Amino acid sequence: AQSVTQPDIHITVSEGASLELRCNYSYGATPYLFWYVQSPGQGLQLLLKYFSGDTLVQGIKGFEAEFKRSQSSFNLRKPSVHWSDAAEYFCAVLPRAGGTSYGKLTFGQGTILTVHP
Amino acid sequence: EPEVTQTPSHQVTQMGQEVILRCVPISNHLYFYWYRQILGQKVEFLVSFYNNEISEKSEIFDDQFSVERPDGSNFTLKIRSTKLEDSAMYFCASSWSSGYTFGSGTRLTVV
């Protein structure tokens, strides 16, 4: 069955520390991959996406993610976390049936990030 | 940057009442979606809409739900007879080759 897994429900880091949020997927073929961020009570903001090409993708707010086909992973990273990064982060996948950017997104369970001063 | 606009941002309704959630997708996008997020849970797909018809729907999207594109700009989700378990954040999204964009959501509370 197709699935998206974010193994870490809650992560706590100190401000200035590095961050890695994990995402693994199980699909027949490599899907399109996304990371979204959601602040409390807010909507979903796209951080970055991977469609093809360079497996290291740069996003907004200093985030990057690396696609590793061999591990079916798309982990999100940031070298130095800021207090304003505290939020919930969702990995999502979109099957490659047809063209780009349309179809049903499947989300992971989310990872809540807490940042200590 | 183009945005998906949702109204209202919050809605409280009594159980059994009908509600309509409204969305204005990005103007050059051709696919439209509704997703739902129950408090503390992950975001779930409800329905996708293309060329004035439903292209895919989840098992959550039963007969009490309907979608409509009443004019060239709006996209609505109607819940005919709300239940307590319909309380959630509802997200509209639109997509085409340029991207897949979500609105800021409507928080629906059924009392």
PDB file of C-alpha atoms in Angstrom:
ATOM      1  CA  ALA A   1       0.000   0.000   0.000  1.00  0.00           C
ATOM      2  CA  GLN A   2       1.142   3.537  -0.719  1.00  0.00           C
ATOM      3  CA  SER A   3       2.180   5.424   2.402  1.00  0.00           C
ATOM      4  CA  VAL A   4       4.153   8.326   3.803  1.00  0.00           C
ATOM      5  CA  THR A   5       5.878   8.008   7.150  1.00  0.00           C
ATOM      6  CA  GLN A   6       7.286  10.681   9.389  1.00  0.00           C
ATOM      7  CA  PRO A   7       8.848   8.631  12.198  1.00  0.00           C
ATOM      8  CA  ASP A   8       9.279  11.515  14.624  1.00  0.00           C
ATOM      9  CA  ILE A   9       6.088  12.888  16.134  1.00  0.00           C
ATOM     10  CA  HIS A  10       7.833  15.558  18.171  1.00  0.00           C
ATOM     11  CA  ILE A  11      11.366  16.964  17.993  1.00  0.00           C
ATOM     12  CA  THR A  12      12.929  19.514  20.329  1.00  0.00           C
ATOM     13  CA  VAL A  13      16.052  21.432  19.413  1.00  0.00           C
ATOM     14  CA  SER A  14      17.886  24.435  20.790  1.00  0.00           C
ATOM     15  CA  GLU A  15      17.955  27.637  18.826  1.00  0.00           C
ATOM     16  CA  GLY A  16      20.986  27.653  16.572  1.00  0.00           C
ATOM     17  CA  ALA A  17      21.227  23.877  16.435  1.00  0.00           C
ATOM     18  CA  SER A  18      20.902  21.917  13.225  1.00  0.00           C
ATOM     19  CA  LEU A  19      17.701  20.108  12.322  1.00  0.00           C
ATOM     20  CA  GLU A  20      16.753  17.062  10.318  1.00  0.00           C
ATOM     21  CA  LEU A  21      13.166  15.877   9.924  1.00  0.00           C
ATOM     22  CA  ARG A  22      12.683  12.473   8.405  1.00  0.00           C
ATOM     23  CA  CYS A  23      10.255  11.381   5.727  1.00  0.00           C
ATOM     24  CA  ASN A  24       9.982   7.980   4.076  1.00  0.00           C
ATOM     25  CA  TYR A  25       7.559   6.936   1.405  1.00  0.00           C
ATOM     26  CA  SER A  26       6.343   3.711  -0.058  1.00  0.00           C
ATOM     27  CA  TYR A  27       5.196   4.020  -3.656  1.00  0.00           C
ATOM     28  CA  GLY A  28       5.523   1.952  -6.802  1.00  0.00           C
ATOM     29  CA  ALA A  29       7.453   4.698  -8.579  1.00  0.00           C
ATOM     30  CA  THR A  30       9.177   7.790  -7.265  1.00  0.00           C
ATOM     31  CA  PRO A  31       6.443  10.325  -6.586  1.00  0.00           C
ATOM     32  CA  TYR A  32       6.696  14.077  -6.481  1.00  0.00           C
ATOM     33  CA  LEU A  33       7.724  15.128  -2.969  1.00  0.00           C
ATOM     34  CA  PHE A  34       6.814  18.157  -0.889  1.00  0.00           C
ATOM     35  CA  TRP A  35       7.427  19.629   2.543  1.00  0.00           C
ATOM     36  CA  TYR A  36       4.842  21.948   4.086  1.00  0.00           C
ATOM     37  CA  VAL A  37       4.941  23.898   7.334  1.00  0.00           C
ATOM     38  CA  GLN A  38       1.953  24.777   9.473  1.00  0.00           C
ATOM     39  CA  SER A  39       2.050  27.254  12.341  1.00  0.00           C
ATOM     40  CA  PRO A  40      -0.627  26.804  15.029  1.00  0.00           C
ATOM     41  CA  GLY A  41      -4.081  27.601  13.654  1.00  0.00           C
ATOM     42  CA  GLN A  42      -2.630  28.547  10.298  1.00  0.00           C
ATOM     43  CA  GLY A  43      -2.647  27.139   6.794  1.00  0.00           C
ATOM     44  CA  LEU A  44      -0.095  25.039   4.949  1.00  0.00           C
ATOM     45  CA  GLN A  45       2.888  26.833   3.515  1.00  0.00           C
ATOM     46  CA  LEU A  46       5.042  25.108   0.921  1.00  0.00           C
ATOM     47  CA  LEU A  47       8.692  24.972   1.967  1.00  0.00           C
ATOM     48  CA  LEU A  48      10.066  23.102  -1.029  1.00  0.00           C
ATOM     49  CA  LYS A  49       9.314  20.420  -3.584  1.00  0.00           C
ATOM     50  CA  TYR A  50      11.139  17.810  -5.622  1.00  0.00           C
ATOM     51  CA  PHE A  51      10.042  16.899  -9.110  1.00  0.00           C
ATOM     52  CA  SER A  52      13.249  15.806 -10.836  1.00  0.00           C
ATOM     53  CA  GLY A  53      16.882  16.751 -11.344  1.00  0.00           C
ATOM     54  CA  ASP A  54      19.218  17.741  -8.526  1.00  0.00           C
ATOM     55  CA  THR A  55      18.406  15.602  -5.509  1.00  0.00           C
ATOM     56  CA  LEU A  56      19.259  18.417  -3.082  1.00  0.00           C
ATOM     57  CA  VAL A  57      16.437  20.923  -3.150  1.00  0.00           C
ATOM     58  CA  GLN A  58      16.580  24.393  -1.683  1.00  0.00           C
ATOM     59  CA  GLY A  59      13.475  25.945  -0.200  1.00  0.00           C
ATOM     60  CA  ILE A  60      12.325  29.012   1.630  1.00  0.00           C
ATOM     61  CA  LYS A  61      13.396  30.097   5.125  1.00  0.00           C
ATOM     62  CA  GLY A  62      16.793  28.408   4.761  1.00  0.00           C
ATOM     63  CA  PHE A  63      15.425  24.866   4.507  1.00  0.00           C
ATOM     64  CA  GLU A  64      16.695  22.191   2.170  1.00  0.00           C
ATOM     65  CA  ALA A  65      15.775  18.586   1.528  1.00  0.00           C
ATOM     66  CA  GLU A  66      17.585  15.672  -0.021  1.00  0.00           C
ATOM     67  CA  PHE A  67      15.901  12.998  -2.094  1.00  0.00           C
ATOM     68  CA  LYS A  68      17.491   9.561  -1.734  1.00  0.00           C
ATOM     69  CA  ARG A  69      15.950   7.043  -4.083  1.00  0.00           C
ATOM     70  CA  SER A  70      17.753   4.082  -2.540  1.00  0.00           C
ATOM     71  CA  GLN A  71      16.269   4.875   0.859  1.00  0.00           C
ATOM     72  CA  SER A  72      12.873   6.160  -0.358  1.00  0.00           C
ATOM     73  CA  SER A  73      13.500   9.201   1.774  1.00  0.00           C
ATOM     74  CA  PHE A  74      13.110  12.946   1.490  1.00  0.00           C
ATOM     75  CA  ASN A  75      14.512  14.413   4.696  1.00  0.00           C
ATOM     76  CA  LEU A  76      14.231  18.074   5.540  1.00  0.00           C
ATOM     77  CA  ARG A  77      17.218  19.919   6.984  1.00  0.00           C
ATOM     78  CA  LYS A  78      18.192  23.295   8.299  1.00  0.00           C
ATOM     79  CA  PRO A  79      21.714  24.132   9.497  1.00  0.00           C
ATOM     80  CA  SER A  80      20.674  26.590  12.211  1.00  0.00           C
ATOM     81  CA  VAL A  81      17.175  26.688  13.648  1.00  0.00           C
ATOM     82  CA  HIS A  82      15.475  29.923  14.655  1.00  0.00           C
ATOM     83  CA  TRP A  83      12.777  30.236  17.317  1.00  0.00           C
ATOM     84  CA  SER A  84      10.324  31.207  14.572  1.00  0.00           C
ATOM     85  CA  ASP A  85      10.750  27.769  12.989  1.00  0.00           C
ATOM     86  CA  ALA A  86       8.668  26.210  15.754  1.00  0.00           C
ATOM     87  CA  ALA A  87       5.692  24.696  13.919  1.00  0.00           C
ATOM     88  CA  GLU A  88       4.410  21.419  12.548  1.00  0.00           C
ATOM     89  CA  TYR A  89       6.039  20.053   9.424  1.00  0.00           C
ATOM     90  CA  PHE A  90       4.349  17.763   6.929  1.00  0.00           C
ATOM     91  CA  CYS A  91       5.887  15.669   4.220  1.00  0.00           C
ATOM     92  CA  ALA A  92       3.572  14.962   1.292  1.00  0.00           C
ATOM     93  CA  VAL A  93       3.750  12.929  -1.894  1.00  0.00           C
ATOM     94  CA  LEU A  94       1.995  13.163  -5.236  1.00  0.00           C
ATOM     95  CA  PRO A  95       1.963  10.174  -7.624  1.00  0.00           C
ATOM     96  CA  ARG A  96       3.499  10.760 -11.038  1.00  0.00           C
ATOM     97  CA  ALA A  97       0.422   9.593 -12.952  1.00  0.00           C
ATOM     98  CA  GLY A  98      -0.008  12.127 -15.728  1.00  0.00           C
ATOM     99  CA  GLY A  99       1.765  15.464 -15.558  1.00  0.00           C
ATOM    100  CA  THR A 100       3.121  17.619 -12.809  1.00  0.00           C
ATOM    101  CA  SER A 101       1.309  19.195  -9.902  1.00  0.00           C
ATOM    102  CA  TYR A 102      -2.099  17.641 -10.087  1.00  0.00           C
ATOM    103  CA  GLY A 103      -3.686  14.797  -8.224  1.00  0.00           C
ATOM    104  CA  LYS A 104      -4.209  13.660  -4.674  1.00  0.00           C
ATOM    105  CA  LEU A 105      -1.551  14.610  -2.146  1.00  0.00           C
ATOM    106  CA  THR A 106      -0.910  12.111   0.608  1.00  0.00           C
ATOM    107  CA  PHE A 107       0.453  13.575   3.814  1.00  0.00           C
ATOM    108  CA  GLY A 108       2.545  12.116   6.578  1.00  0.00           C
ATOM    109  CA  GLN A 109       1.444  12.373  10.183  1.00  0.00           C
ATOM    110  CA  GLY A 110       3.502  15.493  10.770  1.00  0.00           C
ATOM    111  CA  THR A 111       6.398  16.357  13.054  1.00  0.00           C
ATOM    112  CA  ILE A 112       5.982  19.021  15.694  1.00  0.00           C
ATOM    113  CA  LEU A 113       9.123  21.082  16.144  1.00  0.00           C
ATOM    114  CA  THR A 114       9.782  22.838  19.446  1.00  0.00           C
ATOM    115  CA  VAL A 115      12.674  25.276  19.648  1.00  0.00           C
ATOM    116  CA  HIS A 116      14.267  26.064  22.995  1.00  0.00           C
ATOM    117  CA  PRO A 117      16.009  29.421  23.472  1.00  0.00           C
TER     118      PRO A 117
ATOM    119  CA  GLU B   1       2.512  35.754  -5.299  1.00  0.00           C
ATOM    120  CA  PRO B   2      -0.904  34.316  -6.230  1.00  0.00           C
ATOM    121  CA  GLU B   3      -2.931  32.955  -3.327  1.00  0.00           C
ATOM    122  CA  VAL B   4      -5.815  30.621  -2.708  1.00  0.00           C
ATOM    123  CA  THR B   5      -8.401  32.502  -0.654  1.00  0.00           C
ATOM    124  CA  GLN B   6     -10.812  30.791   1.727  1.00  0.00           C
ATOM    125  CA  THR B   7     -13.813  32.235   3.525  1.00  0.00           C
ATOM    126  CA  PRO B   8     -14.820  32.272   6.275  1.00  0.00           C
ATOM    127  CA  SER B   9     -11.744  31.648   8.395  1.00  0.00           C
ATOM    128  CA  HIS B  10     -13.888  30.316  11.231  1.00  0.00           C
ATOM    129  CA  GLN B  11     -17.418  28.967  11.248  1.00  0.00           C
ATOM    130  CA  VAL B  12     -19.482  27.600  14.090  1.00  0.00           C
ATOM    131  CA  THR B  13     -22.624  25.695  13.205  1.00  0.00           C
ATOM    132  CA  GLN B  14     -25.188  23.566  14.955  1.00  0.00           C
ATOM    133  CA  MET B  15     -25.331  19.860  14.315  1.00  0.00           C
ATOM    134  CA  GLY B  16     -27.660  19.069  11.455  1.00  0.00           C
ATOM    135  CA  GLN B  17     -27.237  22.426   9.749  1.00  0.00           C
ATOM    136  CA  GLU B  18     -25.885  22.889   6.251  1.00  0.00           C
ATOM    137  CA  VAL B  19     -22.641  24.775   5.737  1.00  0.00           C
ATOM    138  CA  ILE B  20     -20.910  26.070   2.635  1.00  0.00           C
ATOM    139  CA  LEU B  21     -17.201  26.686   2.651  1.00  0.00           C
ATOM    140  CA  ARG B  22     -15.893  28.958  -0.052  1.00  0.00           C
ATOM    141  CA  CYS B  23     -12.642  29.141  -1.924  1.00  0.00           C
ATOM    142  CA  VAL B  24     -11.186  31.254  -4.693  1.00  0.00           C
ATOM    143  CA  PRO B  25      -8.449  29.213  -6.400  1.00  0.00           C
ATOM    144  CA  ILE B  26      -5.520  30.688  -8.277  1.00  0.00           C
ATOM    145  CA  SER B  27      -6.872  32.000 -11.546  1.00  0.00           C
ATOM    146  CA  ASN B  28      -4.814  29.952 -14.014  1.00  0.00           C
ATOM    147  CA  HIS B  29      -5.049  26.706 -12.068  1.00  0.00           C
ATOM    148  CA  LEU B  30      -7.269  23.987 -13.464  1.00  0.00           C
ATOM    149  CA  TYR B  31      -7.426  21.427 -10.641  1.00  0.00           C
ATOM    150  CA  PHE B  32      -9.180  22.157  -7.369  1.00  0.00           C
ATOM    151  CA  TYR B  33      -9.220  20.225  -4.136  1.00  0.00           C
ATOM    152  CA  TRP B  34     -10.607  20.026  -0.651  1.00  0.00           C
ATOM    153  CA  TYR B  35      -8.663  18.526   2.229  1.00  0.00           C
ATOM    154  CA  ARG B  36      -9.568  18.099   5.869  1.00  0.00           C
ATOM    155  CA  GLN B  37      -7.508  18.112   9.055  1.00  0.00           C
ATOM    156  CA  ILE B  38      -9.134  16.979  12.261  1.00  0.00           C
ATOM    157  CA  LEU B  39      -7.439  18.537  15.277  1.00  0.00           C
ATOM    158  CA  GLY B  40      -4.177  16.757  16.050  1.00  0.00           C
ATOM    159  CA  GLN B  41      -4.349  14.543  12.977  1.00  0.00           C
ATOM    160  CA  LYS B  42      -2.831  14.591   9.540  1.00  0.00           C
ATOM    161  CA  VAL B  43      -4.223  16.309   6.502  1.00  0.00           C
ATOM    162  CA  GLU B  44      -6.602  14.066   4.537  1.00  0.00           C
ATOM    163  CA  PHE B  45      -7.718  14.323   0.937  1.00  0.00           C
ATOM    164  CA  LEU B  46     -11.457  14.728   0.358  1.00  0.00           C
ATOM    165  CA  VAL B  47     -12.011  15.452  -3.300  1.00  0.00           C
ATOM    166  CA  SER B  48     -10.476  16.754  -6.499  1.00  0.00           C
ATOM    167  CA  PHE B  49     -12.322  18.619  -9.231  1.00  0.00           C
ATOM    168  CA  TYR B  50     -11.391  19.191 -12.853  1.00  0.00           C
ATOM    169  CA  ASN B  51     -13.283  20.348 -15.904  1.00  0.00           C
ATOM    170  CA  ASN B  52     -16.445  20.884 -13.870  1.00  0.00           C
ATOM    171  CA  GLU B  53     -16.613  17.427 -12.431  1.00  0.00           C
ATOM    172  CA  ILE B  54     -15.206  15.365  -9.609  1.00  0.00           C
ATOM    173  CA  SER B  55     -12.056  13.577 -10.743  1.00  0.00           C
ATOM    174  CA  GLU B  56     -11.363  11.677  -7.534  1.00  0.00           C
ATOM    175  CA  LYS B  57     -12.888  11.411  -4.078  1.00  0.00           C
ATOM    176  CA  SER B  58     -11.985   9.677  -0.865  1.00  0.00           C
ATOM    177  CA  GLU B  59     -14.174   7.392   1.193  1.00  0.00           C
ATOM    178  CA  ILE B  60     -14.664  10.308   3.586  1.00  0.00           C
ATOM    179  CA  PHE B  61     -16.460  12.220   0.840  1.00  0.00           C
ATOM    180  CA  ASP B  62     -19.877  10.628   1.234  1.00  0.00           C
ATOM    181  CA  ASP B  63     -23.320  11.795   0.171  1.00  0.00           C
ATOM    182  CA  GLN B  64     -23.441  14.580   2.727  1.00  0.00           C
ATOM    183  CA  PHE B  65     -20.624  16.360   0.894  1.00  0.00           C
ATOM    184  CA  SER B  66     -20.807  18.114  -2.448  1.00  0.00           C
ATOM    185  CA  VAL B  67     -18.602  20.474  -4.412  1.00  0.00           C
ATOM    186  CA  GLU B  68     -19.438  23.071  -6.980  1.00  0.00           C
ATOM    187  CA  ARG B  69     -17.797  25.674  -9.138  1.00  0.00           C
ATOM    188  CA  PRO B  70     -20.748  28.052  -9.448  1.00  0.00           C
ATOM    189  CA  ASP B  71     -18.895  30.634 -11.532  1.00  0.00           C
ATOM    190  CA  GLY B  72     -15.486  31.223 -13.041  1.00  0.00           C
ATOM    191  CA  SER B  73     -13.750  31.995  -9.793  1.00  0.00           C
ATOM    192  CA  ASN B  74     -15.363  30.280  -6.781  1.00  0.00           C
ATOM    193  CA  PHE B  75     -15.112  26.686  -5.625  1.00  0.00           C
ATOM    194  CA  THR B  76     -17.358  25.562  -2.792  1.00  0.00           C
ATOM    195  CA  LEU B  77     -17.687  22.626  -0.426  1.00  0.00           C
ATOM    196  CA  LYS B  78     -21.149  21.985   0.962  1.00  0.00           C
ATOM    197  CA  ILE B  79     -21.818  19.783   3.952  1.00  0.00           C
ATOM    198  CA  ARG B  80     -25.538  19.040   3.950  1.00  0.00           C
ATOM    199  CA  SER B  81     -26.222  17.982   7.516  1.00  0.00           C
ATOM    200  CA  THR B  82     -23.245  18.549   9.744  1.00  0.00           C
ATOM    201  CA  LYS B  83     -22.174  16.098  12.422  1.00  0.00           C
ATOM    202  CA  LEU B  84     -19.965  16.650  15.428  1.00  0.00           C
ATOM    203  CA  GLU B  85     -17.211  14.666  13.733  1.00  0.00           C
ATOM    204  CA  ASP B  86     -17.152  17.126  10.839  1.00  0.00           C
ATOM    205  CA  SER B  87     -15.406  19.591  13.123  1.00  0.00           C
ATOM    206  CA  ALA B  88     -12.035  20.157  11.474  1.00  0.00           C
ATOM    207  CA  MET B  89      -9.914  22.553   9.498  1.00  0.00           C
ATOM    208  CA  TYR B  90     -10.870  22.421   5.835  1.00  0.00           C
ATOM    209  CA  PHE B  91      -8.270  23.396   3.263  1.00  0.00           C
ATOM    210  CA  CYS B  92      -8.891  24.301  -0.321  1.00  0.00           C
ATOM    211  CA  ALA B  93      -6.077  23.877  -2.822  1.00  0.00           C
ATOM    212  CA  SER B  94      -5.548  24.436  -6.504  1.00  0.00           C
ATOM    213  CA  SER B  95      -2.891  23.215  -8.879  1.00  0.00           C
ATOM    214  CA  TRP B  96      -1.541  23.206 -12.388  1.00  0.00           C
ATOM    215  CA  SER B  97       1.908  22.996 -13.857  1.00  0.00           C
ATOM    216  CA  SER B  98       3.102  25.989 -11.880  1.00  0.00           C
ATOM    217  CA  GLY B  99       2.477  24.477  -8.496  1.00  0.00           C
ATOM    218  CA  TYR B 100       0.149  23.138  -5.836  1.00  0.00           C
ATOM    219  CA  THR B 101      -1.082  25.829  -3.454  1.00  0.00           C
ATOM    220  CA  PHE B 102      -3.201  25.655  -0.312  1.00  0.00           C
ATOM    221  CA  GLY B 103      -5.445  28.255   1.212  1.00  0.00           C
ATOM    222  CA  SER B 104      -5.215  29.249   4.854  1.00  0.00           C
ATOM    223  CA  GLY B 105      -8.169  27.079   5.804  1.00  0.00           C
ATOM    224  CA  THR B 106     -11.612  27.330   7.347  1.00  0.00           C
ATOM    225  CA  ARG B 107     -11.944  26.070  10.884  1.00  0.00           C
ATOM    226  CA  LEU B 108     -15.372  24.469  11.185  1.00  0.00           C
ATOM    227  CA  THR B 109     -16.768  23.783  14.634  1.00  0.00           C
ATOM    228  CA  VAL B 110     -19.981  21.789  14.913  1.00  0.00           C
ATOM    229  CA  VAL B 111     -21.760  22.123  18.241  1.00  0.00           C
TER     230      VAL B 111
END
